[in-house]
GROMACS .gro file of C-alpha atoms in nm:
model
  128
    1MET     CA    1  20.575  -7.172   6.734
    2GLY     CA    2  20.482  -7.527   6.563
    3TYR     CA    3  20.295  -7.849   6.680
    4THR     CA    4  20.331  -8.093   6.873
    5VAL     CA    5  20.411  -8.478   6.813
    6GLN     CA    6  20.066  -8.591   6.876
    7GLU     CA    7  19.925  -8.269   6.638
    8LYS     CA    8  20.206  -8.358   6.387
    9SER     CA    9  20.037  -8.731   6.340
   10ILE     CA   10  19.654  -8.603   6.291
   11VAL     CA   11  19.793  -8.356   6.034
   12ASP     CA   12  19.991  -8.686   5.826
   13PHE     CA   13  19.682  -8.847   5.903
   14CYS     CA   14  19.471  -8.551   5.722
   15GLU     CA   15  19.704  -8.502   5.422
   16SER     CA   16  19.584  -8.613   5.084
   17LYS     CA   17  19.804  -8.848   4.865
   18THR     CA   18  19.818  -8.573   4.649
   19GLU     CA   19  19.998  -8.303   4.928
   20SER     CA   20  20.219  -8.605   5.055
   21LEU     CA   21  20.325  -8.636   4.685
   22SER     CA   22  20.380  -8.303   4.647
   23ASN     CA   23  20.654  -8.286   4.973
   24TRP     CA   24  20.818  -8.613   4.848
   25VAL     CA   25  20.893  -8.419   4.530
   26ARG     CA   26  21.002  -8.121   4.723
   27LYS     CA   27  21.243  -8.314   4.954
   28VAL     CA   28  21.395  -8.500   4.648
   29LYS     CA   29  21.432  -8.146   4.475
   30CYS     CA   30  21.653  -8.059   4.744
   31LYS     CA   31  21.792  -8.387   4.835
   32SER     CA   32  21.909  -8.396   4.407
   33LEU     CA   33  22.030  -8.031   4.463
   34ASN     CA   34  22.232  -8.174   4.740
   35ALA     CA   35  22.369  -8.436   4.567
   36LYS     CA   36  22.478  -8.189   4.263
   37THR     CA   37  22.591  -7.937   4.468
   38LYS     CA   38  22.833  -8.202   4.623
   39ARG     CA   39  23.223  -8.178   4.621
   40LYS     CA   40  23.221  -8.541   4.558
   41ARG     CA   41  22.915  -8.683   4.343
   42ASP     CA   42  22.819  -8.952   4.299
   43LEU     CA   43  22.668  -9.007   3.971
   44ARG     CA   44  22.455  -9.303   4.060
   45VAL     CA   45  22.268  -9.146   4.284
   46ILE     CA   46  22.202  -8.858   4.127
   47ALA     CA   47  22.071  -9.078   3.847
   48ILE     CA   48  21.800  -9.275   4.067
   49LEU     CA   49  21.675  -8.942   4.261
   50SER     CA   50  21.662  -8.763   3.875
   51ASN     CA   51  21.448  -9.077   3.771
   52SER     CA   52  21.239  -9.126   4.058
   53LEU     CA   53  21.184  -8.741   4.073
   54PHE     CA   54  21.085  -8.739   3.702
   55ARG     CA   55  20.844  -8.982   3.770
   56ALA     CA   56  20.689  -8.825   4.059
   57GLU     CA   57  20.646  -8.504   3.929
   58ASN     CA   58  20.456  -8.649   3.610
   59GLU     CA   59  20.238  -8.857   3.853
   60LEU     CA   60  20.182  -8.562   4.054
   61LEU     CA   61  20.099  -8.371   3.714
   62HIS     CA   62  19.817  -8.593   3.649
   63LYS     CA   63  19.677  -8.669   3.996
   64GLN     CA   64  19.643  -8.244   3.934
   65ARG     CA   65  19.489  -8.175   3.659
   66GLU     CA   66  19.224  -8.505   3.713
   67ARG     CA   67  19.129  -8.331   4.037
   68ALA     CA   68  19.096  -8.008   3.846
   69ARG     CA   69  18.867  -8.229   3.552
   70ARG     CA   70  18.685  -8.387   3.836
   71TRP     CA   71  18.607  -8.038   4.026
   72ALA     CA   72  18.496  -7.907   3.697
   73GLN     CA   73  18.333  -8.192   3.636
   74MET     CA   74  18.106  -8.153   3.957
   75GLN     CA   75  18.090  -7.731   3.914
   76ALA     CA   76  17.915  -7.822   3.570
   77ASP     CA   77  17.654  -8.091   3.713
   78LEU     CA   78  17.538  -7.919   4.018
   79GLY     CA   79  17.526  -7.567   3.814
   80LEU     CA   80  17.701  -7.371   4.101
   81ASN     CA   81  17.920  -7.114   3.863
   82THR     CA   82  17.670  -7.058   3.579
   83LYS     CA   83  17.485  -6.830   3.755
   84GLU     CA   84  17.793  -6.595   3.894
   85GLU     CA   85  17.958  -6.679   3.594
   86GLU     CA   86  17.667  -6.542   3.335
   87ALA     CA   87  17.698  -6.218   3.554
   88ALA     CA   88  18.052  -6.151   3.558
   89LYS     CA   89  18.014  -6.188   3.187
   90GLN     CA   90  17.755  -5.975   3.145
   91GLN     CA   91  17.932  -5.672   3.360
   92ARG     CA   92  18.267  -5.742   3.164
   93GLU     CA   93  18.070  -5.670   2.847
   94LYS     CA   94  17.905  -5.376   2.994
   95ILE     CA   95  18.252  -5.233   2.988
   96ASP     CA   96  18.406  -5.328   2.723
   97ASN     CA   97  18.077  -5.169   2.506
   98PHE     CA   98  18.112  -4.869   2.762
   99TRP     CA   99  18.481  -4.818   2.643
  100LYS     CA  100  18.432  -4.920   2.235
  101ASN     CA  101  18.127  -4.631   2.228
  102ASP     CA  102  18.194  -4.331   2.021
  103LEU     CA  103  18.156  -4.166   2.404
  104SER     CA  104  18.510  -4.315   2.466
  105VAL     CA  105  18.687  -4.135   2.195
  106PRO     CA  106  18.651  -3.776   2.349
  107LEU     CA  107  18.722  -3.908   2.691
  108ARG     CA  108  19.038  -4.060   2.591
  109PHE     CA  109  19.096  -3.729   2.380
  110ALA     CA  110  19.008  -3.523   2.688
  111TRP     CA  111  19.262  -3.746   2.923
  112VAL     CA  112  19.552  -3.685   2.653
  113TRP     CA  113  19.525  -3.334   2.682
  114ILE     CA  114  19.539  -3.342   3.082
  115ARG     CA  115  19.830  -3.560   3.015
  116ARG     CA  116  20.027  -3.342   2.831
  117PRO     CA  117  19.876  -3.015   2.694
  118PRO     CA  118  19.958  -2.841   2.356
  119SER     CA  119  20.202  -2.588   2.366
  120TRP     CA  120  19.969  -2.299   2.300
  121LEU     CA  121  19.815  -2.336   2.643
  122PRO     CA  122  19.943  -2.133   2.888
  123LEU     CA  123  20.000  -2.427   3.108
  124GLY     CA  124  20.172  -2.637   2.847
  125ARG     CA  125  20.512  -2.664   2.747
  126GLY     CA  126  20.533  -2.320   2.549
  127ARG     CA  127  20.562  -2.181   2.928
  128SER     CA  128  20.913  -1.948   2.950
   0.00000   0.00000   0.00000
């Protein structure tokens, strides 16, 4: 089901620094939780794990933000998202304008009648 030793080394080699840092943070969280739940706690180990975890999480967050910023800058430089965003924005505006028009009031009124017919209708609540 898993992968062999040779494939594992290839995966580890291809893993980015952010992914390896993320994996390291996950492992330290498990160790920290394990150290905190032990009956015989070692406060020094817990303090070291907490401090290193805090620093690693901050570094990971910084790298993720930097990567997102660079990706957004590259998209803006290449103009990748302008056409798609513009088309999606126009489509959303059309839908919003449709529901903001006067046409939407009769539709909403009809929907209320369908959901809750008045009591004077034979199918309404006035049925005996």
